[in-house]
Structure formats: structure tokens, C-alpha cells
């Protein structure tokens, strides 16, 4: 009896202590009450509660879980947004141009985690990103999945290293390569200088990997990388914007039976959806901009491409390309897509659970579910409506943007 | 010449000469603040308002009226009124300083450096309404006056060669004319952290110059480094019951702090969270609701402190050596034009007076013979009608009124330079160019020359002393690997010039950030031969005198503004710590919390 | 022999007729001296013999017959510039190859270079010659004297530039990731200087810039167990804890008038965290005075005076690996001494006499002020 009262007293003291704990960097225990909780993997919960503790989601329910935690009351809460095509890197220092297939390299060794653009993305609601090497090489190397905030060390921010292998089809990878007669000593005197050459390099890479399966003598550290893609261990994310580039990617998939293909910045996928559906690829759409062009090579990005592709059954993700304009950032893209006919649930999935599943990080992020990281975005109003604002952002339970002062 | 016009010439000439003499200290009102209608009038309209660019168009219209209005008034006024005119002109160049209400401070110093070479031990300074009202031992202040204690107190430094606070495009541009105004290029939001750094380094004012490297850069200004707040129109602060934590670095908005946002950052965001120290002294005035006055309020001490020119500075690519020689000639031609304008004006004034006298006489005569003249005129008219001839009115000298000399705004400025009213600051480094400049200026004995840079001026020290030229040195050692038009800044230059009797000033080379370490640069110069007292004078009184603000700043004396430094340690030593900085009697920097 | 020859040349230039010959023992008495860590010593006597310090202290007795030179100034150890691109007879960068592990900068040392005179005048008695950070492995640095042509340490550190300057667009590697991968491969089967670096015999000089380069370099050093120094680490003080944990020291780029106060505060923060640091020179781009100016600016921003002086002397010697020979006025160490006209970190004082290996290499006594 005495023991239990003592325990209760201790608990009371603990709870009191937690209550008194100043809301600051150390505090990762919250109780969020929202008119609607959009979990992204099931039906939204009306008047729901989300309990956050020690950086994880402890409870999601329609009834208050209790506990003496600090409560944040908002209109809506969604999972933290995920951008698979964020394009924050150190430019030419992040991609190896001495060879067209530096496939073994990992871009995580060539990033600046202090880059203020990460902070900007975080404050705009994007909590996880996939950072890829710039598209100056045909197969640029391994992309890394990162959180956009937290202590600036790779150990703390990395969600998954080698999350996807990056390739690029189009103009960019051959840009800068030239025939030998201009500068005889330059290592840019090499193929490919055309789109055909780029396709050739890609096909050769996977061809050699297939050959290595049967002939061990032909296995190199590079073919081992492609083998991971061929076996489905890692997805291949290919930058392909124009119709012909998307077609090339689909041919590649068909020839080598690539199990996990992601088309990045696939602006013109809306022109031939059946082809993309047949390839089983998932699609990452570039941000809708006011000019109507999207992705690379002046591809024409139709305003209703998300809705169109969704109707055809494609898994789509939206991306932001670290846009400067508020109206072009990732948080604004679902709203634009919905305006063109994309249903709300699909729009929400396109920035949360879909990208997470595409690169296999859905065990940690992508939806509001017990045990996942407490990466949440708090809204005043219905999410993605133009009149709604992001009033709060939590990253692993830490309050990055405080709804109490944002008003 | 008949005696009357000659007398006028002498009177008018003396008026001009009066303007040349070094600025007479205007007695600063150490009394109750003037009545509101007086303090509201900051800038008298009318003659002499040459600077305002936006009024240029109106100017061109009224220009022709100006000189005659001037001379008309001077023709009729007495000597005393002429002094008032000069005072008006002076006030146009240097805006009136409105008194700063509600600031009374008593400063107790262990060492009070009043003037270069003069020092008082254990002395006090009493500050009221922004000015120094008492200096001496054992001063008594009214009850409740805030008292500050300090080891060393001296006047704030003046950096005579800086570009802090000027907007980006106006710093490096070569596109300027003599009438360009630096105060129009000041951006109160620009570089507040650099100005704060400079204040922390002890520099309270600077002569700033836009387009400093242009051939002719326009009129520079002496400004206080905390500009952005018009104290005269800022509402009086209410006594604070509890300290406002608004001055925190996160900028979290608080109800009262909303007012503090614009342009106030350099005032109360002193390295974060200093509001705690305010809690101990609620009587200390804090700036609220900053209002940007068109002329930046009390911050501008002299709007036309100097005309800047440069010779031999590499602008685009390597300059043609003949181009360099041509620059001196061009400057000479501009000065000639200015002097000619002065002379023309004098002549015009004299001619106008003469003509007016004649007209007056003729009118008098006409009065007498009016009836006769009327009859004559009617007769002529009738004759003309009968003879069907055209009747022409007799032309009187009315149409032959002497016209004032036309002058472009640039000539106006050069006229002021040629007469010595505005000093000429020339950046030149090579000895042959400096020599050519001195030769050219022989024809303009009234021009007040200030050389900036003057890297190779050592052999010309005596010529410069003869000329009473001042030299702004930039004592920073350069490496040999730097590509530049000259080899290096000679650290011993300041010492050599000072020994030869040249007035030496120390500036930060026209940079934006260099003012922060001006005292250290002075230390370097002292280490290479500059007399220590001369170095201190260079930073304070000598610089103020050169740019006509010595009646307002430059030393700790009654009547001057309270722009003061309270330090620990000798001002020129690197171990010195600036504790408080006062500008206009306001505490703008407090000791850094460590 | 060599020493006397040099000495006669030096003495011919310096008007100090009464100065004793250095090879014999002599003594110096200074009004004040900073001999190492700790407060200044008044009326300090230093006994010198054969180019080294024999005894130093306040009450040191000068043996009979030993010539004594008296100075009314402040004595310190000679300043050590922990990084300079000067004094070298050729360029130090090779745009054709990114990895030059066996290149020794001592081979390009030009003792007769005129800029050494300027370094001496500023009180700098030794200099760490480093290659510019334009090759991923730029070579081996060397510590040399600014007078007398002595190479104190021929293989001081292995210079590794993990910085954007070394990643040229037309030479492999063009990316950080490739550079790291190649370095990993080279260190997996190391030869020559790389083997010595891996074994801990040769410290590395990691030439870096912004925070992410510092972070990458620390990770690289930790992965291969390398000891050494971060060179040019801007704003290193903001990462003081990680740097201290890594065991690496820091050499800062020289600071200047008008430098960002954030940079100054970073030096102070690093000092407070207990990380040893020194300053580089970047001569000939910067004047030799930049060394003292950097320290003086930091002192003004809150760095204790002794810490500033240590950065220019003892810490620099430790970073260069010559703490047993230079950096302090101590028994057995080289007689590299400077007599200042006032406090060494006060910019208004100047070096009046500079000794290198006991030889008076520079004398510029300040004349009494004459004013009419």
C-alpha cells in the first residue's frame, strides 16, 4: 500500500517535473489535439489525438491518451512531407565527372548539412528528403535519404544510406562531353555526347551486370552495384522528363526486368500513361511552376498530369525541387494537383506514404502510426488548401516551428 | 572703379572670405530646448538649397533668382546680417541638431582625456539633452541622475575615410558627379552589424563617401554611426516597470517589441538580450518606434563635408599613363570653372547693384517729369496714328538687366570647393601625381586639400605642410604578392608626415568594415613612428576640425555633443575594452556580457 | 663556419657594433620576458651558447667574462608562422595530378628569397611552408628558419586538402565522394608517406574551409586513426566540441582589420574549449604583420593575452612537431628570440632585435623621437 502510494507520488513528481520542464530543445513529449488527424495510411480521424514521446509516435486515437504532456491544439495534422527530388547539393563538387558511371560513390560524402536550404525545407513542412548526385553523370552514384533537421551529422540525420541508385537520361549527362579535337587532354573527350550514347552507357552497365551473374570473372565492384538494382534490393531512380526519355527508361526496364524503377521529374509522363503503367514504374512529378514547363529539357508539364496518372493507377509522388517561391514548394503542390482533379487522399499520399514506400523508408516515416518517427506537420485549416497555413512542424518530436507563437 | 561699387565688392568679398575661415564654433544652446516652432524648422528653404536633387527642376527655375536675391539682400544688409547669411549657409551644409530630450547623465572618470594632449584625473562629465554641459572635478548632478563610472573617458573616434552604411550600388560605382550627395545613398538598414562593430571599436562617426573611387565622387557626409532614428520625432519613452525581453536574438515578437522592428536593430539588439541590464536602470532612455527622417535626423553632422576625387586609381583595367596626367588637369579645369563662377557672381552682384542704382535714379527722374513725359508720349502716339506709323515704346534699361551667371549644379559645388568652403579630398598614391596635384593647386590657394592614401607622399611632406594639406593615411601593411598599382602601404608614412608638420588623419581606406579596428590601425602607425598624441588627435579632434564638425564633436568640452567612449585601458591598446558608447548623450552600446 | 659566414653577412647589414659573436656564449638581459606559458618575468636574463638557450630566469647569474647585452624591451620566443605559401622558388600546385604524396616542399625552399627579410622584420623566426590547397594530397610540409637557411624539419606534415579548391572540374577527382574513396583505397594499402601517416609517425595537415569540410575531415581522420591539424578551418570555434574530441589542432587563416566579429569569437571559443591553435600567414598575399594583427584582434575580442602569444609561439611549434626545439625560451631549445619595444601583442610596439639560432639576424632599434 505504502509502496503504491510512493510510486504514485513518484509518478506525480515525474509528471509534474515534465510539466514544469521548459518547452525547449530537450522537450520531445507532446500531445497533439487536432480537429482532423490525417494519418495517410487509413481514414482520417475526427477530433483525434496524437501522442508523441521520445521522438516517436506513441499513440494515435480518437480519445485522449492522457498523460500530463504539453498539448498543442490545431486544425489538422499530417505526417511530415517527403521530397524525393529535393536537389540540395554542392553542385559540381557532389558529382564525379571524370567517368560517366561513378556508380560506387555515395553522395552522402559530398553534402553540406549546414546548408540553409535544408532549414528552409524543414520550416516548409518537408521533414525527409532523398538527396541524389546532380545529373552530370549517367549513373551518378548512391542517393541518401535524410532528415532535413537535427544535429548536422550524417549519423543523426541519415534515414537510409544507399537508398536508391541515381541515373539520368536526357541532355544533362552528356553536357560538357566533347569530341577530342577541342582540348586533346581533357577527360571530357569521351562518350556519350548524345542521348543515344547515354542510353548505350546505361544498357552496357546493366548488360555487364547480367553477364557477371553467369561469369564470375566479369564481376567488378561496379557490377555489384548494378546487381543490387537488378535483384530489387535497391530502386533505380532515373531522371527522365521528356517523352522520349521516359520511353527510353521504360525500354530499359523491359530489357533488364528492373523490379523497382522510379521515374524522377517525369514531366511528360501524362503523354503516354499506358507505357509507364506497363513498366510498373512509379513516378515522381516535378513541381508545377507558373511557366508550365517542368523537369529538364523544357519538358511540358501538364497542369492535370497528377490527376491523369492517378486515374490510370500509377503510384505518384510530388516533389518541390527546393523551390524558392512559396507557391512552388512541395507543400503547395498537392493543392495545385487537387485543383486539377486529384483526390485529396491521393494528394496526401503523394507527399507522404508513397515516396516513403518508393525508397523503402516507410518503416520509419511516411504516415502517422504508432512506432514511427514523430515527424508531423500542423495546419490551421484543411491541409493543402491555399488558405491554410503550416503553423507547426515537429521533427522526431522536436518542435521546429511552434504553433503557439506562429499565430 | 568708382568708390561705391568697390565698397560693395569689398563687402561682398569679405562675406565670402568670412565663409572660408575655419568654422567658428556655434555656441550650442546650453539652456532649455527652443520652442517647438523653432526646432521644427530644420532646413530653411530658399537660397542656397543647392543640394536637393529632387528639387533640381525647381532649382533650375529659381536659380536665376537666387544670386540676385542673395546679392540684393547683401547689398542692403549690414555686416551683422552677412554673418547671419553665412550662418544660414553653414546651417544648410550642416543640419541643425535638435536637442535630445530626457537624457541626463553623470560620468565619473579616473582618466578623462579632454583634448589630445590634455588629461584630467578623477574628473566628471555632465551630459544633458545630448550635449556636454559640464566638465571638471566634483561635478554635482540633479538627484536621480544616472551615473556611469569608467576608467578612461574620451571623445568618440571619427573615421575620415569610410563607406559604412552606404547602399551596395553606390559604393563601387564610378558614375558620379560633383553634385552627387552621399547622404542620399545612405541606407539605414544596411550593415547595422558593421556599424555596431565600429561602435564597439570606439568609432562613433565617420565621413562616408559614395563612389569614393570615381574621378569625382560627389559630396561626402559626416554621419554618426547610429543613424536611422530621428530622435526629435521619436516619442518620449515611458519608464519601464519590468525589463522587456524583446531584445532577444530569436526575434520572437512581443507586444511592445513590434514597434522596435524597423531600423532599430543597431540600437537595442546589442549582442542579444541586454534587456536584463536595463532592469537595473529603468531611467535609461531606450529608443522606441524609430522614425526615419529624410535627412536621417540627428545623425548627419555635415552633409557636405568634402568633395571627393581620385587620381591614378585603377578603375577599369590598367589606366593609360596619359590618362592619369589628364586627371589632374581635369580636376584643375573643374576648379577653374568653380572659381570663375565665384568671380562671375561677384561681378554680377556688383553690376546688378550698379544697374539698380541707375534704374532708381531714372525712376526718380521720371517721377519729376512725369507729366511732361506723359504729354510727350501721348503726342508721339497721336503723331504715329496720324502718320500711320508704328508706335514704338521707348526701350528702357529694364530689358538690359544684367543676367546672373548660369551655372550647372556641378559648377556650384566646385565653386564652394574653390572658395575653400568644402574641403577637397583626393585619393592619390604615386608621388608624381601628388606633385602634379600640388602644382595644379597653386592656382587655387583657397582650396582646402586633404589627401587620402598618399602612399608615396613621404618625399613631399614639406610641400604638403606648406600647403596646410591634411593627409588621411590607411596604415595597413600589404603583402608583396598583391597586384596593385603601388607596392605597399608605408606604415612609417604617418610618422614622417607628422614630423614634417602635416596634419595626419587615420582612416580605414574607404571600406565598409575597417572602421571596427581603427584604433588598432592607429596603434600600428604609432609603432612605426607616429607620435602617440598625434595618433589620438588624428582619431578625434584633428579629423573633426578637417571636416568642419569640431564644434560638435572631437573632444570632451562644454558645448559639444556627448559622443563619448567609456573604456577600460588606453584607447589605442588592443587590450582596451570599450564599456559604454554614448552618441548624442544616448547609451548606444553597453558592456558585453561574458 | 657556416654560422660565422652568415653572421658576418648579417652583422655587416645590421649596425650593432658592440654585439658579441654568437658562437661564443653570451647573455641577454631584458626588462621583461614571456618565456612560455605563464606570466611575464621582470629583469629576465637568458644565457646563450652555441645557438641554444642555456639558462633563463630572473636570478640567473651571468658568469664572469660572458658578454651581456641589455635591452629595455620585452623578450619573447621567435614567432612561428604556421603556414605560408612564400619563400618558395616555384609554384606549389600541380594541376595535372591530384595526389602528390612524395612531393616535398622543402625541395623548393629558397632561403635567399627576399620575402624572408620581411618576415624577420615582423619578428617571425620560423615558417611552416605549406602547399596551396589545390591538390588533394599536396605533399609534405616543412618547417624552416627565416634566416640562415636551416630546414628544421624536412617532413613536418602530410598536406591533405579535402576542400573544394582541390576539386578541379577537369581533373579527377571532381567530387568529395571520389576523393574520399580514392584516399580510402590509398590508405588501405599505404606506401611511403601515407604509410607513415597511417602509422601515426607523420601528422596530417587537413586543409579545409567551411563546416561541412571540417566535418568531413574529422570523419576521415577518425576512420583512419590519423593525427594532425585542421588548416584554414573557418569558424572552427562553432564546432569546438567535436574538434576537441577528435584530438586535432587548428590553424586559422589570418584575420584582418574589419574581419567579421563572428570569426574572432570563434577563435576565442576554440581557445576556451582547450583546443590548441595557431595562425597561418598566407604570405606573400598578406603582409607578415598579419600574424600579430590576427592575435591582437582576437585579444580585443576576448582572447587572453597569454593564449594569443602561445598561438604565435609554443602552440605553433607543437603543431609543426618541433616543440622540442622551438616555441619557448627554455633550456636546450634554439635561441630564437625577439625583443619588442613594448608588449608583443600591442601593435604600437615593434621588434627591435631578432635572434635566429643565437645570431642577431635583424636589428632595428627605434630612434629617440625628434620633434621641433
XYZ file of C-alpha atoms in Angstrom, chain A residues 58-365:
308
model
C 3.234 6.660 -29.041
C -0.466 6.737 -29.710
C -2.957 7.778 -32.381
C -6.592 7.666 -31.395
C -9.921 9.368 -31.204
C -9.764 9.521 -27.429
C -7.305 11.384 -25.333
C -4.458 9.126 -24.272
C -3.990 11.209 -21.140
C -0.683 11.955 -19.565
C 0.465 15.327 -18.372
C 2.125 16.400 -21.599
C 2.052 19.790 -23.158
C -0.907 19.951 -25.542
C -0.881 21.555 -28.945
C -4.279 22.209 -30.395
C -4.549 22.582 -34.153
C -6.991 22.169 -37.004
C -5.168 19.400 -38.810
C -2.083 17.266 -38.537
C -0.410 15.328 -41.339
C 2.770 13.301 -41.483
C 5.920 15.240 -42.313
C 6.261 15.716 -46.060
C 8.768 13.702 -48.065
C 10.535 15.028 -51.149
C 12.339 12.536 -53.378
C 13.782 15.199 -55.634
C 14.963 17.990 -53.421
C 18.161 18.966 -55.300
C 20.167 20.375 -52.425
C 23.815 19.595 -53.026
C 27.177 21.199 -53.570
C 26.890 21.388 -57.314
C 29.846 20.019 -59.207
C 31.616 19.043 -56.009
C 28.892 16.494 -55.353
C 29.147 14.536 -58.570
C 32.169 12.843 -60.109
C 32.600 13.846 -63.722
C 35.819 12.039 -64.540
C 33.819 8.994 -65.588
C 30.263 8.601 -66.787
C 29.412 5.879 -64.274
C 30.884 6.616 -60.835
C 28.316 4.190 -59.506
C 30.119 3.227 -56.316
C 30.209 6.740 -54.961
C 27.789 7.813 -52.277
C 26.542 11.369 -52.386
C 26.283 11.464 -48.602
C 30.056 12.085 -48.509
C 29.665 15.195 -50.591
C 26.941 17.146 -48.823
C 26.791 20.235 -46.660
C 24.411 19.543 -43.800
C 24.721 23.162 -42.693
C 23.167 24.280 -45.974
C 20.418 26.743 -45.060
C 18.212 25.257 -47.744
C 17.598 22.222 -45.558
C 16.307 24.506 -42.847
C 14.058 26.219 -45.353
C 12.603 22.905 -46.471
C 12.073 21.867 -42.874
C 10.225 25.018 -41.998
C 8.030 24.483 -45.064
C 6.942 21.105 -43.765
C 9.381 18.771 -45.532
C 10.925 16.502 -42.919
C 12.576 13.779 -45.035
C 14.291 14.076 -48.389
C 16.153 11.952 -50.875
C 19.367 13.682 -51.923
C 20.850 12.488 -55.200
C 24.061 13.400 -57.007
C 23.477 16.065 -59.671
C 22.696 14.631 -63.086
C 26.078 15.293 -64.683
C 26.976 11.621 -64.829
C 24.890 8.911 -66.433
C 24.898 6.780 -63.291
C 25.874 9.250 -60.588
C 26.010 7.008 -57.562
C 24.000 6.261 -54.477
C 21.395 8.682 -53.185
C 20.797 9.073 -49.466
C 17.585 9.541 -47.509
C 17.997 12.243 -44.876
C 16.059 14.214 -42.353
C 16.128 17.920 -43.007
C 16.843 18.875 -39.416
C 18.521 17.804 -36.245
C 22.234 17.869 -35.331
C 24.243 18.335 -38.524
C 25.891 14.933 -38.563
C 25.311 12.152 -41.029
C 24.823 9.655 -38.230
C 21.921 11.592 -36.786
C 20.271 12.725 -40.000
C 20.580 9.690 -42.229
C 17.454 7.583 -42.555
C 18.964 5.202 -45.080
C 22.255 5.271 -46.914
C 22.272 3.800 -50.434
C 18.529 4.415 -50.560
C 18.449 4.436 -54.360
C 20.848 4.362 -57.292
C 20.671 7.523 -59.383
C 20.729 7.551 -63.172
C 19.881 10.225 -65.691
C 18.577 10.130 -69.217
C 18.454 13.234 -71.343
C 20.649 16.131 -72.165
C 22.435 16.811 -68.923
C 24.679 13.762 -68.546
C 26.233 14.285 -71.942
C 26.565 18.025 -71.498
C 30.199 19.016 -71.371
C 31.453 15.918 -73.122
C 33.039 16.738 -76.373
C 34.909 15.209 -79.252
C 38.677 15.185 -78.907
C 39.616 17.880 -81.298
C 38.880 20.798 -78.985
C 41.043 20.000 -75.990
C 43.116 16.891 -76.514
C 43.981 16.363 -72.831
C 40.619 16.848 -71.269
C 38.838 13.887 -69.790
C 35.632 15.225 -71.214
C 36.758 13.809 -74.519
C 34.642 10.767 -74.219
C 31.258 9.423 -74.960
C 28.451 9.958 -74.537
C 27.800 13.171 -76.364
C 24.256 12.309 -77.382
C 21.129 10.794 -75.942
C 21.875 7.576 -77.808
C 25.221 7.453 -76.078
C 23.589 7.900 -72.690
C 21.237 5.043 -73.397
C 24.161 2.939 -74.529
C 26.050 3.569 -71.296
C 23.039 2.551 -69.226
C 22.429 -0.579 -71.235
C 26.094 -1.526 -71.114
C 26.170 -1.143 -67.351
C 23.254 -3.500 -66.786
C 24.361 -5.811 -69.557
C 27.724 -6.231 -67.872
C 26.000 -6.866 -64.570
C 23.898 -9.590 -66.139
C 26.997 -11.078 -67.693
C 28.689 -11.088 -64.324
C 25.904 -13.249 -62.980
C 26.979 -16.081 -65.196
C 30.692 -15.331 -65.458
C 32.328 -14.556 -62.142
C 35.451 -13.259 -63.881
C 33.487 -10.337 -65.188
C 32.258 -9.251 -61.786
C 33.682 -5.956 -60.579
C 32.813 -3.683 -57.687
C 30.776 -1.684 -60.162
C 28.739 -4.609 -61.438
C 27.979 -5.455 -57.822
C 26.258 -2.102 -57.554
C 24.071 -2.821 -60.589
C 23.335 -6.273 -59.261
C 21.669 -4.708 -56.243
C 19.355 -2.905 -58.608
C 18.724 -5.934 -60.774
C 17.849 -8.024 -57.763
C 15.445 -5.432 -56.448
C 17.436 -4.747 -53.311
C 17.641 -1.065 -54.192
C 15.442 1.006 -56.505
C 16.807 2.779 -59.545
C 15.716 6.412 -59.682
C 16.080 7.760 -63.196
C 15.750 11.369 -64.164
C 13.668 11.378 -67.347
C 11.482 14.331 -68.248
C 10.662 14.348 -71.939
C 8.549 11.708 -73.626
C 11.485 10.142 -75.431
C 13.497 9.913 -72.236
C 10.632 8.304 -70.378
C 10.274 5.880 -73.223
C 13.967 5.032 -73.008
C 13.600 4.360 -69.325
C 10.656 2.066 -69.958
C 12.623 0.180 -72.612
C 15.429 -0.199 -70.113
C 13.043 -1.627 -67.567
C 11.619 -4.047 -70.074
C 15.003 -5.245 -71.283
C 16.506 -5.816 -67.858
C 13.336 -6.515 -65.891
C 14.184 -3.883 -63.332
C 11.888 -4.638 -60.429
C 11.951 -1.213 -58.811
C 12.062 1.742 -61.142
C 11.304 5.309 -60.159
C 10.977 7.985 -62.827
C 12.074 11.341 -61.451
C 10.915 14.694 -62.836
C 8.724 12.744 -65.280
C 7.016 15.852 -66.550
C 5.705 14.337 -69.774
C 4.521 11.018 -68.341
C 0.976 12.227 -68.927
C 1.539 11.925 -72.666
C 1.795 8.134 -72.676
C 0.469 6.705 -69.436
C -0.060 3.138 -70.672
C 3.644 2.823 -71.414
C 4.530 3.893 -67.917
C 1.887 1.649 -66.385
C 3.234 -1.290 -68.312
C 6.693 -0.729 -66.923
C 5.444 -0.846 -63.353
C 7.458 2.248 -62.606
C 6.414 4.800 -60.032
C 6.548 8.416 -60.955
C 7.898 11.491 -59.209
C 6.444 14.615 -60.754
C 8.347 17.878 -60.844
C 6.738 20.912 -59.194
C 4.125 22.788 -61.153
C 5.576 26.144 -61.963
C 3.947 29.204 -63.301
C 5.664 28.787 -66.644
C 4.129 25.445 -67.387
C 7.494 23.829 -68.025
C 8.752 21.297 -65.577
C 11.693 18.983 -65.061
C 14.570 19.012 -67.511
C 14.941 19.810 -71.166
C 11.916 22.084 -71.322
C 9.530 19.236 -70.882
C 5.939 20.309 -70.838
C 4.297 19.514 -67.560
C 0.557 19.481 -67.884
C -1.423 21.038 -65.073
C -3.530 17.940 -64.596
C -0.852 15.285 -65.037
C -1.058 14.131 -61.430
C -4.799 13.544 -61.669
C -4.457 11.875 -65.039
C -1.736 9.487 -63.941
C -3.504 8.687 -60.740
C -6.645 7.726 -62.643
C -4.531 5.303 -64.663
C -3.416 3.635 -61.472
C 0.128 4.897 -61.293
C 1.826 5.477 -57.963
C 2.814 9.085 -57.954
C 4.854 11.294 -55.713
C 5.109 15.049 -55.926
C 8.366 16.968 -55.500
C 9.481 20.505 -54.818
C 12.994 20.870 -56.251
C 13.829 23.126 -53.281
C 11.842 25.941 -54.853
C 12.402 29.421 -53.575
C 8.892 30.670 -54.235
C 6.462 29.701 -51.525
C 3.834 28.962 -54.112
C 6.046 26.364 -55.813
C 7.266 24.466 -52.774
C 6.303 20.918 -52.003
C 3.621 21.926 -49.508
C 1.821 23.845 -52.235
C 1.979 21.111 -54.882
C -0.838 18.858 -53.605
C -3.157 21.821 -53.601
C -2.349 22.570 -57.233
C -2.803 18.934 -58.140
C -6.160 18.785 -56.370
C -7.268 21.840 -58.250
C -6.766 19.789 -61.401
C -8.750 16.877 -60.122
C -6.517 14.760 -57.946
C -8.479 13.448 -54.949
C -7.354 14.619 -51.552
C -6.289 11.215 -50.289
C -4.101 10.656 -53.311
C -2.603 14.118 -52.959
C -1.764 13.477 -49.332
C -0.294 10.073 -50.150
C 1.780 11.607 -52.937
C 3.770 13.648 -50.451
C 3.872 11.202 -47.580
C 3.428 7.433 -47.735
C 4.042 6.983 -51.480
C 7.537 8.458 -51.564
C 8.349 6.630 -48.330
C 7.384 3.294 -49.842
C 9.163 4.015 -53.101
C 12.534 4.113 -51.388
C 11.741 1.733 -48.585
C 11.796 4.070 -45.619
C 8.149 3.580 -44.749
C 9.144 1.704 -41.632
C 10.204 4.960 -40.076
C 8.333 7.736 -41.837
